[in-house]
């Protein structure tokens, strides 16, 4: 019911910046919260940042002070501004939306966008 499309990934040097975008379509009114997850090879998928419908945010300790999540309701889009990137930030980043359906909560995922941090 909710479709998510990520963009903005790419190759940057350590200390550089990227901004990821996630455009949502479908049953937008049913979304309770959105966020960003990442998964590096051989590691578990981890939550990076999230924002609720009320505007509250939370971040993983590893990205606090460097990453900022925001939203543009008019465009149905969530952003992740990533500054001071480190090699350990390299991963596939996935957009996530928590959707309330008649039978309960449902997790929606984007296709992922690759972020590479290398000198």
Backbone as JSON, one array per atom type, in Angstrom:
{
  "sequence": "XXXXXXXXXXXXXXXXXXXXXXXXXXXXXXXXXXXXXXXXXXXXXXXXXXXXXXXXXXXXXXXXXXXXXXXXXXXXXXXXXXXXXXXXXXXXXXXXXXXXXXXXXXXXXXXXXXXXXXX",
  "N": [[0.83, -1.2, 0.0], [2.08, 1.15, 0.49], [4.62, 2.71, -1.25], [8.11, 3.07, -1.59], [10.84, 4.99, -2.64], [14.21, 5.32, -2.87], [16.96, 7.63, -3.24], [20.08, 9.28, -4.08], [22.43, 8.13, -3.15], [25.96, 7.29, -3.39], [29.49, 7.66, -4.21], [31.81, 8.9, -1.94], [34.51, 10.76, -0.41], [36.17, 10.21, 2.78], [34.93, 12.34, 5.33], [33.32, 13.77, 3.67], [30.02, 14.67, 2.32], [26.61, 13.59, 1.9], [23.24, 13.59, 0.72], [20.44, 11.75, 1.24], [17.34, 10.79, -0.25], [13.92, 9.92, 0.17], [11.1, 9.09, -1.39], [7.68, 8.79, -0.86], [4.71, 7.03, -1.75], [1.25, 6.14, -2.35], [-0.7, 4.82, 0.25], [-0.37, 7.19, 2.02], [-1.46, 8.49, 4.23], [-1.66, 6.57, 6.19], [0.81, 6.15, 7.34], [2.8, 5.92, 10.16], [5.4, 6.39, 11.08], [8.66, 7.13, 9.75], [11.89, 6.12, 8.57], [15.47, 5.53, 8.4], [17.51, 2.81, 7.58], [20.51, 0.81, 7.59], [22.75, -1.5, 5.99], [25.66, -3.24, 6.05], [28.04, -5.37, 4.32], [28.05, -8.63, 5.66], [27.04, -7.82, 8.09], [24.37, -7.12, 10.45], [21.22, -5.59, 9.66], [20.77, -2.25, 10.64], [19.14, 0.34, 12.5], [19.34, 3.71, 11.61], [18.27, 6.34, 11.72], [15.17, 7.92, 12.65], [11.89, 9.31, 12.21], [8.89, 10.48, 13.56], [5.3, 10.79, 12.97], [4.59, 12.94, 14.48], [6.85, 14.46, 14.51], [9.04, 13.96, 16.16], [12.4, 12.8, 16.63], [14.99, 10.29, 16.38], [18.28, 8.91, 16.76], [20.91, 6.66, 15.84], [23.65, 5.99, 18.04], [26.1, 6.05, 16.77], [25.9, 7.88, 14.71], [25.05, 10.28, 15.68], [25.04, 13.8, 15.8], [26.21, 13.99, 13.33], [24.5, 13.09, 11.3], [21.29, 14.04, 9.99], [17.83, 13.74, 10.08], [14.97, 14.59, 8.2], [11.83, 15.94, 6.98], [9.56, 16.58, 4.25], [6.47, 17.34, 4.04], [4.75, 18.23, 2.02], [5.88, 17.2, -0.27], [5.87, 14.55, 0.28], [8.21, 13.3, 1.2], [11.15, 12.08, 2.76], [14.28, 12.92, 4.17], [17.79, 12.25, 4.54], [20.41, 13.8, 5.77], [23.8, 13.49, 5.55], [26.75, 14.1, 7.07], [30.31, 14.61, 7.5], [31.28, 12.04, 6.79], [32.33, 8.68, 7.4], [34.51, 5.85, 6.77], [33.3, 3.59, 7.94], [30.63, 4.16, 7.67], [29.84, 3.25, 5.24], [27.53, 1.45, 3.35], [24.5, -0.24, 2.29], [21.75, 1.76, 2.17], [18.49, 1.87, 3.44], [15.19, 2.99, 3.06], [12.46, 3.21, 5.33], [9.08, 2.64, 6.27], [6.55, 2.76, 8.67], [3.5, 1.38, 8.68], [0.05, 1.59, 9.4], [-2.28, -0.84, 9.15], [-5.51, -2.43, 8.66], [-5.37, -4.86, 10.0], [-3.21, -4.6, 11.63], [0.2, -3.49, 12.26], [2.48, -2.77, 9.55], [5.54, -3.24, 7.84], [7.19, -1.3, 5.52], [9.55, -1.19, 2.87], [12.15, 0.43, 1.04], [14.03, 0.07, -2.06], [16.72, 0.33, -1.61], [19.82, 2.16, -1.48], [23.15, 2.61, -2.48], [25.85, 3.58, -0.47], [29.1, 4.6, -0.54], [32.14, 5.06, 1.08], [35.25, 6.11, 0.7], [38.77, 6.63, 0.36]],
  "CA": [[0.0, 0.0, 0.0], [3.03, 2.26, 0.5], [5.8, 2.49, -2.07], [9.21, 3.93, -1.19], [11.91, 5.05, -3.62], [15.37, 6.06, -2.37], [17.93, 8.17, -4.19], [21.09, 10.14, -3.49], [23.64, 7.43, -2.78], [27.1, 7.46, -4.28], [30.84, 7.52, -3.68], [32.39, 10.11, -1.37], [35.7, 10.59, 0.4], [35.95, 10.46, 4.2], [34.72, 13.74, 5.64], [32.38, 14.34, 2.72], [28.6, 14.7, 2.66], [25.6, 13.13, 0.96], [21.87, 13.69, 1.17], [19.56, 10.72, 0.72], [15.93, 11.14, -0.33], [12.97, 8.81, 0.11], [9.78, 9.55, -1.81], [6.63, 7.84, -0.54], [3.46, 7.13, -2.48], [0.27, 5.16, -1.94], [-1.51, 5.15, 1.43], [0.48, 8.06, 2.84], [-2.15, 8.85, 5.47], [-1.56, 5.49, 7.16], [2.18, 6.05, 7.83], [3.01, 6.4, 11.52], [6.77, 6.87, 11.22], [9.58, 6.76, 8.69], [13.27, 6.13, 9.02], [16.54, 5.0, 7.56], [18.31, 1.7, 8.06], [21.63, 0.5, 6.72], [23.3, -2.83, 6.14], [26.97, -3.46, 5.43], [28.29, -6.79, 4.09], [28.37, -9.42, 6.82], [26.49, -7.25, 9.31], [22.93, -7.03, 10.57], [20.63, -4.3, 9.33], [20.62, -1.43, 11.83], [18.44, 1.61, 12.36], [20.2, 4.87, 11.63], [17.5, 7.5, 12.16], [13.73, 7.79, 12.46], [11.08, 10.48, 12.51], [7.49, 10.12, 13.72], [4.34, 11.72, 12.39], [4.59, 14.11, 15.32], [8.07, 15.21, 14.3], [10.14, 13.58, 17.03], [13.46, 12.08, 15.93], [15.99, 9.58, 17.15], [19.44, 8.54, 15.96], [21.88, 5.73, 16.38], [24.75, 6.69, 18.68], [27.22, 6.15, 15.86], [25.71, 8.96, 13.74], [24.59, 11.5, 16.35], [25.87, 14.96, 15.54], [26.67, 13.99, 11.95], [23.36, 12.85, 10.4], [20.04, 14.71, 10.32], [16.66, 13.28, 9.34], [13.96, 15.63, 8.06], [10.74, 15.57, 6.08], [8.82, 17.6, 3.53], [5.14, 16.74, 3.91], [4.16, 18.6, 0.74], [6.46, 16.33, -1.28], [5.83, 13.17, 0.79], [9.59, 12.88, 1.09], [12.01, 12.12, 3.93], [15.67, 13.09, 3.8], [18.84, 11.98, 5.51], [21.62, 14.56, 5.5], [24.92, 12.8, 6.15], [27.96, 14.9, 7.05], [31.5, 14.02, 8.12], [31.16, 10.61, 6.56], [33.45, 7.82, 7.75], [34.48, 4.58, 6.04], [32.37, 2.67, 8.56], [29.28, 4.49, 7.26], [29.56, 2.62, 3.95], [26.5, 0.42, 3.46], [23.28, 0.01, 1.54], [20.8, 2.46, 3.03], [17.11, 1.55, 3.1], [14.1, 3.77, 3.64], [11.47, 2.38, 6.01], [7.85, 3.29, 6.7], [5.68, 1.97, 9.52], [2.15, 1.61, 8.19], [-1.03, 0.98, 10.15], [-3.32, -1.47, 8.35], [-6.68, -2.86, 9.43], [-5.02, -6.02, 10.82], [-2.04, -4.31, 12.43], [1.29, -2.73, 11.66], [3.19, -3.36, 8.43], [6.81, -2.59, 7.52], [7.46, -1.06, 4.11], [10.96, -0.96, 2.61], [12.59, 0.83, -0.28], [14.93, -0.87, -2.73], [18.06, 0.55, -1.11], [20.76, 2.96, -2.26], [24.5, 2.32, -2.02], [26.74, 4.66, -0.02], [30.48, 4.15, -0.43], [33.03, 6.07, 1.64], [36.6, 5.6, 0.47], [39.78, 7.55, -0.13]],
  "C": [[0.86, 1.25, 0.0], [4.24, 1.86, -0.33], [6.86, 3.52, -1.71], [10.32, 3.84, -2.23], [13.03, 5.92, -3.08], [16.23, 6.57, -3.52], [18.97, 8.97, -3.42], [22.37, 9.45, -3.07], [24.75, 7.67, -3.78], [28.41, 7.24, -3.56], [31.35, 8.86, -3.19], [33.65, 9.76, -0.6], [35.38, 10.78, 1.87], [35.89, 11.95, 4.5], [33.73, 14.43, 4.72], [30.95, 14.22, 3.18], [27.76, 14.14, 1.53], [24.23, 13.41, 1.57], [21.03, 12.64, 0.46], [18.12, 11.2, 0.75], [15.1, 9.88, -0.42], [11.6, 9.37, -0.2], [8.75, 8.46, -1.57], [5.39, 8.1, -1.37], [2.53, 6.02, -2.02], [-0.55, 5.66, -0.76], [-0.71, 5.98, 2.42], [-0.15, 8.35, 4.19], [-2.0, 7.8, 6.56], [-0.16, 5.34, 7.77], [2.3, 6.68, 9.21], [4.4, 7.01, 11.71], [7.58, 6.42, 10.02], [11.0, 6.85, 9.22], [14.21, 5.56, 8.0], [17.26, 3.89, 8.29], [19.49, 1.51, 7.12], [22.14, -0.9, 7.01], [24.59, -2.93, 5.35], [27.17, -4.96, 5.24], [28.7, -7.5, 5.37], [27.82, -8.9, 8.13], [24.97, -7.24, 9.27], [22.46, -5.64, 10.14], [20.39, -3.52, 10.63], [19.88, -0.14, 11.52], [19.41, 2.76, 12.52], [19.48, 6.08, 12.21], [16.03, 7.25, 11.89], [13.05, 9.1, 12.82], [9.62, 10.06, 12.54], [6.59, 11.13, 13.04], [4.25, 13.0, 13.2], [5.85, 14.95, 15.23], [9.23, 14.88, 15.22], [11.13, 12.71, 16.27], [14.32, 11.3, 16.91], [17.08, 9.08, 16.21], [20.24, 7.46, 16.65], [23.05, 6.51, 16.97], [25.9, 6.95, 17.71], [27.1, 7.32, 14.87], [25.25, 10.26, 14.38], [25.58, 12.64, 16.13], [26.36, 15.06, 14.12], [25.53, 13.86, 10.94], [22.14, 13.6, 10.91], [18.92, 14.18, 9.45], [15.63, 14.41, 9.33], [12.89, 15.17, 7.08], [10.14, 16.79, 5.43], [7.45, 16.99, 3.24], [4.49, 17.05, 2.56], [4.64, 17.7, -0.38], [6.41, 14.85, -0.9], [7.22, 12.54, 0.75], [10.31, 13.05, 2.43], [13.45, 12.15, 3.46], [16.59, 12.62, 4.93], [20.09, 12.73, 5.06], [22.76, 13.92, 6.26], [26.18, 13.65, 5.96], [29.09, 14.16, 7.75], [31.5, 12.51, 7.99], [32.47, 9.87, 6.85], [33.38, 6.54, 6.94], [33.49, 3.58, 6.63], [30.91, 3.0, 8.29], [28.89, 3.83, 5.94], [28.6, 1.46, 4.13], [25.43, 0.69, 2.41], [22.28, 0.61, 2.51], [19.38, 2.24, 2.52], [16.15, 2.49, 3.8], [13.05, 2.82, 4.21], [10.26, 3.22, 6.4], [7.0, 2.32, 7.5], [4.24, 2.34, 9.2], [1.13, 0.89, 9.05], [-2.09, 0.47, 9.18], [-4.43, -1.98, 9.26], [-6.35, -4.02, 10.37], [-3.77, -5.8, 11.67], [-0.99, -3.52, 11.67], [1.99, -3.51, 10.55], [4.44, -2.55, 8.13], [7.0, -2.51, 6.02], [8.93, -0.68, 3.93], [11.19, -0.48, 1.19], [13.57, -0.18, -0.85], [16.37, -0.75, -2.27], [18.9, 1.4, -2.05], [22.15, 2.81, -1.64], [25.25, 3.6, -1.64], [28.13, 4.07, 0.17], [31.34, 5.3, 0.05], [34.45, 5.53, 1.56], [37.51, 6.7, -0.04], [40.6, 6.94, -1.26]]
}
